[in-house]
């Protein structure tokens, strides 16, 4: 003999089973979306690694991008500010790879679902202001990419390993101006 409570539970179970069986595409759609996010993230990291096509690199982002570099204590709220931060398209760029065909970074792993991709890797040696940046301290990174419905990056969070000099400058800036202050070297004026 069934109780009314047991009948209610059985009804919910059977109705749920019917809905799940009638909508097999929902899992397939989520799987397809995760595959597309992963492929877009792979394309992003490959473009980043090549560091040759600024326009293509920027095309991965939304105009209202939220960008955060945890170590630098830096938060930006637009693609325009992000472009000023990365500054690849400036004539006489102070960044230079060791050789033109060298990859700027090496991606070790990539994990993705239907809206987020996380890449882990290492920045390869390069010249900055003619100084070789090839440190014993690492240069590892973890980058979180959050994608919108159009597979554009709406948010990026960088965890970059910087050398002691950079870290010292960040600590001094934060102690002097607070953690939300934009660094002096980042010109966000038009």
GROMACS .gro file of C-alpha atoms in nm:
model
  190
    1UNK     CA    1   0.000   0.000   0.000
    2UNK     CA    2   0.138   0.335  -0.109
    3UNK     CA    3   0.115   0.648   0.097
    4UNK     CA    4   0.023   0.984  -0.062
    5UNK     CA    5   0.378   1.106   0.004
    6UNK     CA    6   0.528   0.804  -0.176
    7UNK     CA    7   0.286   0.858  -0.467
    8UNK     CA    8   0.400   1.219  -0.495
    9UNK     CA    9   0.766   1.117  -0.496
   10UNK     CA   10   0.702   0.852  -0.763
   11UNK     CA   11   0.513   1.104  -0.979
   12UNK     CA   12   0.800   1.353  -0.957
   13UNK     CA   13   1.047   1.078  -1.044
   14UNK     CA   14   0.850   0.959  -1.348
   15UNK     CA   15   0.779   1.311  -1.474
   16UNK     CA   16   1.148   1.396  -1.438
   17UNK     CA   17   1.246   1.081  -1.624
   18UNK     CA   18   1.006   1.169  -1.906
   19UNK     CA   19   1.145   1.522  -1.936
   20UNK     CA   20   1.501   1.394  -1.939
   21UNK     CA   21   1.425   1.130  -2.200
   22UNK     CA   22   1.233   1.380  -2.415
   23UNK     CA   23   1.523   1.627  -2.416
   24UNK     CA   24   1.834   1.429  -2.507
   25UNK     CA   25   1.972   1.727  -2.696
   26UNK     CA   26   2.038   1.930  -2.381
   27UNK     CA   27   2.341   1.717  -2.290
   28UNK     CA   28   2.456   1.711  -2.652
   29UNK     CA   29   2.419   2.088  -2.680
   30UNK     CA   30   2.624   2.139  -2.363
   31UNK     CA   31   2.888   1.896  -2.492
   32UNK     CA   32   2.896   2.073  -2.830
   33UNK     CA   33   2.926   2.409  -2.659
   34UNK     CA   34   3.214   2.281  -2.440
   35UNK     CA   35   3.393   2.158  -2.753
   36UNK     CA   36   3.348   2.500  -2.918
   37UNK     CA   37   3.474   2.681  -2.605
   38UNK     CA   38   3.777   2.451  -2.592
   39UNK     CA   39   3.854   2.506  -2.963
   40UNK     CA   40   3.817   2.883  -2.929
   41UNK     CA   41   4.049   2.878  -2.627
   42UNK     CA   42   4.304   2.672  -2.824
   43UNK     CA   43   4.287   2.926  -3.108
   44UNK     CA   44   4.327   3.208  -2.855
   45UNK     CA   45   4.636   3.055  -2.693
   46UNK     CA   46   4.787   2.973  -3.033
   47UNK     CA   47   4.739   3.335  -3.144
   48UNK     CA   48   4.884   3.452  -2.813
   49UNK     CA   49   5.182   3.216  -2.856
   50UNK     CA   50   5.252   3.341  -3.208
   51UNK     CA   51   5.227   3.704  -3.097
   52UNK     CA   52   5.211   3.827  -3.457
   53UNK     CA   53   4.849   3.915  -3.532
   54UNK     CA   54   4.729   4.189  -3.297
   55UNK     CA   55   4.390   4.228  -3.467
   56UNK     CA   56   4.317   3.858  -3.448
   57UNK     CA   57   4.426   3.850  -3.084
   58UNK     CA   58   4.191   4.138  -2.998
   59UNK     CA   59   3.905   3.978  -3.193
   60UNK     CA   60   3.867   3.713  -2.923
   61UNK     CA   61   3.744   3.977  -2.676
   62UNK     CA   62   3.426   4.175  -2.614
   63UNK     CA   63   3.449   4.553  -2.597
   64UNK     CA   64   3.335   4.547  -2.233
   65UNK     CA   65   3.600   4.293  -2.131
   66UNK     CA   66   3.678   4.260  -1.762
   67UNK     CA   67   4.049   4.189  -1.717
   68UNK     CA   68   4.233   4.116  -1.396
   69UNK     CA   69   4.599   4.041  -1.332
   70UNK     CA   70   4.602   3.903  -0.979
   71UNK     CA   71   4.974   3.940  -0.917
   72UNK     CA   72   4.994   4.295  -1.054
   73UNK     CA   73   4.680   4.389  -0.859
   74UNK     CA   74   4.537   4.531  -1.181
   75UNK     CA   75   4.173   4.544  -1.288
   76UNK     CA   76   4.061   4.684  -1.624
   77UNK     CA   77   3.706   4.716  -1.751
   78UNK     CA   78   3.726   4.750  -2.128
   79UNK     CA   79   3.903   4.616  -2.431
   80UNK     CA   80   4.045   4.964  -2.486
   81UNK     CA   81   4.218   4.958  -2.145
   82UNK     CA   82   4.335   4.603  -2.207
   83UNK     CA   83   4.490   4.712  -2.538
   84UNK     CA   84   4.676   4.990  -2.357
   85UNK     CA   85   4.802   4.733  -2.106
   86UNK     CA   86   4.927   4.481  -2.365
   87UNK     CA   87   5.032   4.753  -2.610
   88UNK     CA   88   5.145   4.514  -2.887
   89UNK     CA   89   5.043   4.733  -3.177
   90UNK     CA   90   5.266   5.030  -3.092
   91UNK     CA   91   5.532   5.124  -3.346
   92UNK     CA   92   5.875   5.031  -3.210
   93UNK     CA   93   5.733   4.772  -2.969
   94UNK     CA   94   5.977   4.719  -2.682
   95UNK     CA   95   5.899   4.346  -2.679
   96UNK     CA   96   6.095   4.106  -2.901
   97UNK     CA   97   6.103   3.728  -2.921
   98UNK     CA   98   6.442   3.557  -2.937
   99UNK     CA   99   6.365   3.451  -3.295
  100UNK     CA  100   6.070   3.543  -3.520
  101UNK     CA  101   5.937   3.185  -3.522
  102UNK     CA  102   5.968   3.136  -3.144
  103UNK     CA  103   5.644   3.082  -2.952
  104UNK     CA  104   5.585   3.350  -2.689
  105UNK     CA  105   5.432   3.093  -2.457
  106UNK     CA  106   5.394   2.721  -2.421
  107UNK     CA  107   5.057   2.584  -2.316
  108UNK     CA  108   5.088   2.276  -2.094
  109UNK     CA  109   4.723   2.209  -2.024
  110UNK     CA  110   4.379   2.337  -2.112
  111UNK     CA  111   4.054   2.252  -1.936
  112UNK     CA  112   3.719   2.377  -2.063
  113UNK     CA  113   3.348   2.347  -2.005
  114UNK     CA  114   3.059   2.522  -2.180
  115UNK     CA  115   3.159   2.873  -2.066
  116UNK     CA  116   3.508   2.873  -1.910
  117UNK     CA  117   3.853   2.765  -2.024
  118UNK     CA  118   4.161   2.755  -1.805
  119UNK     CA  119   4.506   2.740  -1.964
  120UNK     CA  120   4.825   2.666  -1.777
  121UNK     CA  121   5.169   2.711  -1.923
  122UNK     CA  122   5.491   2.905  -1.930
  123UNK     CA  123   5.605   3.227  -2.092
  124UNK     CA  124   5.916   3.165  -2.302
  125UNK     CA  125   6.226   3.389  -2.284
  126UNK     CA  126   6.204   3.723  -2.466
  127UNK     CA  127   6.366   4.064  -2.483
  128UNK     CA  128   6.203   4.363  -2.319
  129UNK     CA  129   6.376   4.699  -2.367
  130UNK     CA  130   6.667   4.492  -2.505
  131UNK     CA  131   6.698   4.308  -2.173
  132UNK     CA  132   6.669   3.929  -2.185
  133UNK     CA  133   6.381   3.809  -1.970
  134UNK     CA  134   6.470   3.448  -1.899
  135UNK     CA  135   6.446   3.407  -1.530
  136UNK     CA  136   6.516   3.118  -1.301
  137UNK     CA  137   6.202   3.207  -1.105
  138UNK     CA  138   5.966   3.056  -1.352
  139UNK     CA  139   5.736   3.266  -1.569
  140UNK     CA  140   5.453   3.014  -1.530
  141UNK     CA  141   5.096   3.127  -1.584
  142UNK     CA  142   4.737   3.023  -1.534
  143UNK     CA  143   4.481   3.216  -1.739
  144UNK     CA  144   4.106   3.189  -1.682
  145UNK     CA  145   3.888   3.280  -1.982
  146UNK     CA  146   3.513   3.333  -1.938
  147UNK     CA  147   3.315   3.316  -2.264
  148UNK     CA  148   2.983   3.475  -2.352
  149UNK     CA  149   2.710   3.319  -2.569
  150UNK     CA  150   2.896   3.430  -2.886
  151UNK     CA  151   3.225   3.270  -2.776
  152UNK     CA  152   3.383   3.608  -2.706
  153UNK     CA  153   3.594   3.647  -2.394
  154UNK     CA  154   3.396   3.859  -2.148
  155UNK     CA  155   3.637   3.815  -1.857
  156UNK     CA  156   4.000   3.712  -1.820
  157UNK     CA  157   4.189   3.650  -1.500
  158UNK     CA  158   4.567   3.611  -1.522
  159UNK     CA  159   4.785   3.448  -1.260
  160UNK     CA  160   5.133   3.527  -1.389
  161UNK     CA  161   5.461   3.450  -1.220
  162UNK     CA  162   5.669   3.768  -1.221
  163UNK     CA  163   6.022   3.826  -1.102
  164UNK     CA  164   6.113   3.981  -0.765
  165UNK     CA  165   6.161   4.330  -0.912
  166UNK     CA  166   5.806   4.339  -1.048
  167UNK     CA  167   5.665   4.205  -0.722
  168UNK     CA  168   5.857   4.466  -0.523
  169UNK     CA  169   5.714   4.742  -0.746
  170UNK     CA  170   5.361   4.607  -0.697
  171UNK     CA  171   5.402   4.600  -0.319
  172UNK     CA  172   5.538   4.956  -0.316
  173UNK     CA  173   5.252   5.079  -0.538
  174UNK     CA  174   4.988   4.908  -0.325
  175UNK     CA  175   5.139   5.039   0.000
  176UNK     CA  176   5.158   5.391  -0.141
  177UNK     CA  177   4.835   5.416  -0.344
  178UNK     CA  178   4.615   5.121  -0.246
  179UNK     CA  179   4.542   4.800  -0.432
  180UNK     CA  180   4.296   4.960  -0.677
  181UNK     CA  181   4.543   5.222  -0.806
  182UNK     CA  182   4.647   5.195  -1.169
  183UNK     CA  183   5.027   5.160  -1.204
  184UNK     CA  184   5.217   5.473  -1.310
  185UNK     CA  185   5.352   5.295  -1.619
  186UNK     CA  186   5.002   5.223  -1.752
  187UNK     CA  187   4.875   5.529  -1.936
  188UNK     CA  188   4.497   5.503  -1.965
  189UNK     CA  189   4.456   5.857  -2.098
  190UNK     CA  190   4.339   5.896  -2.455
   0.00000   0.00000   0.00000
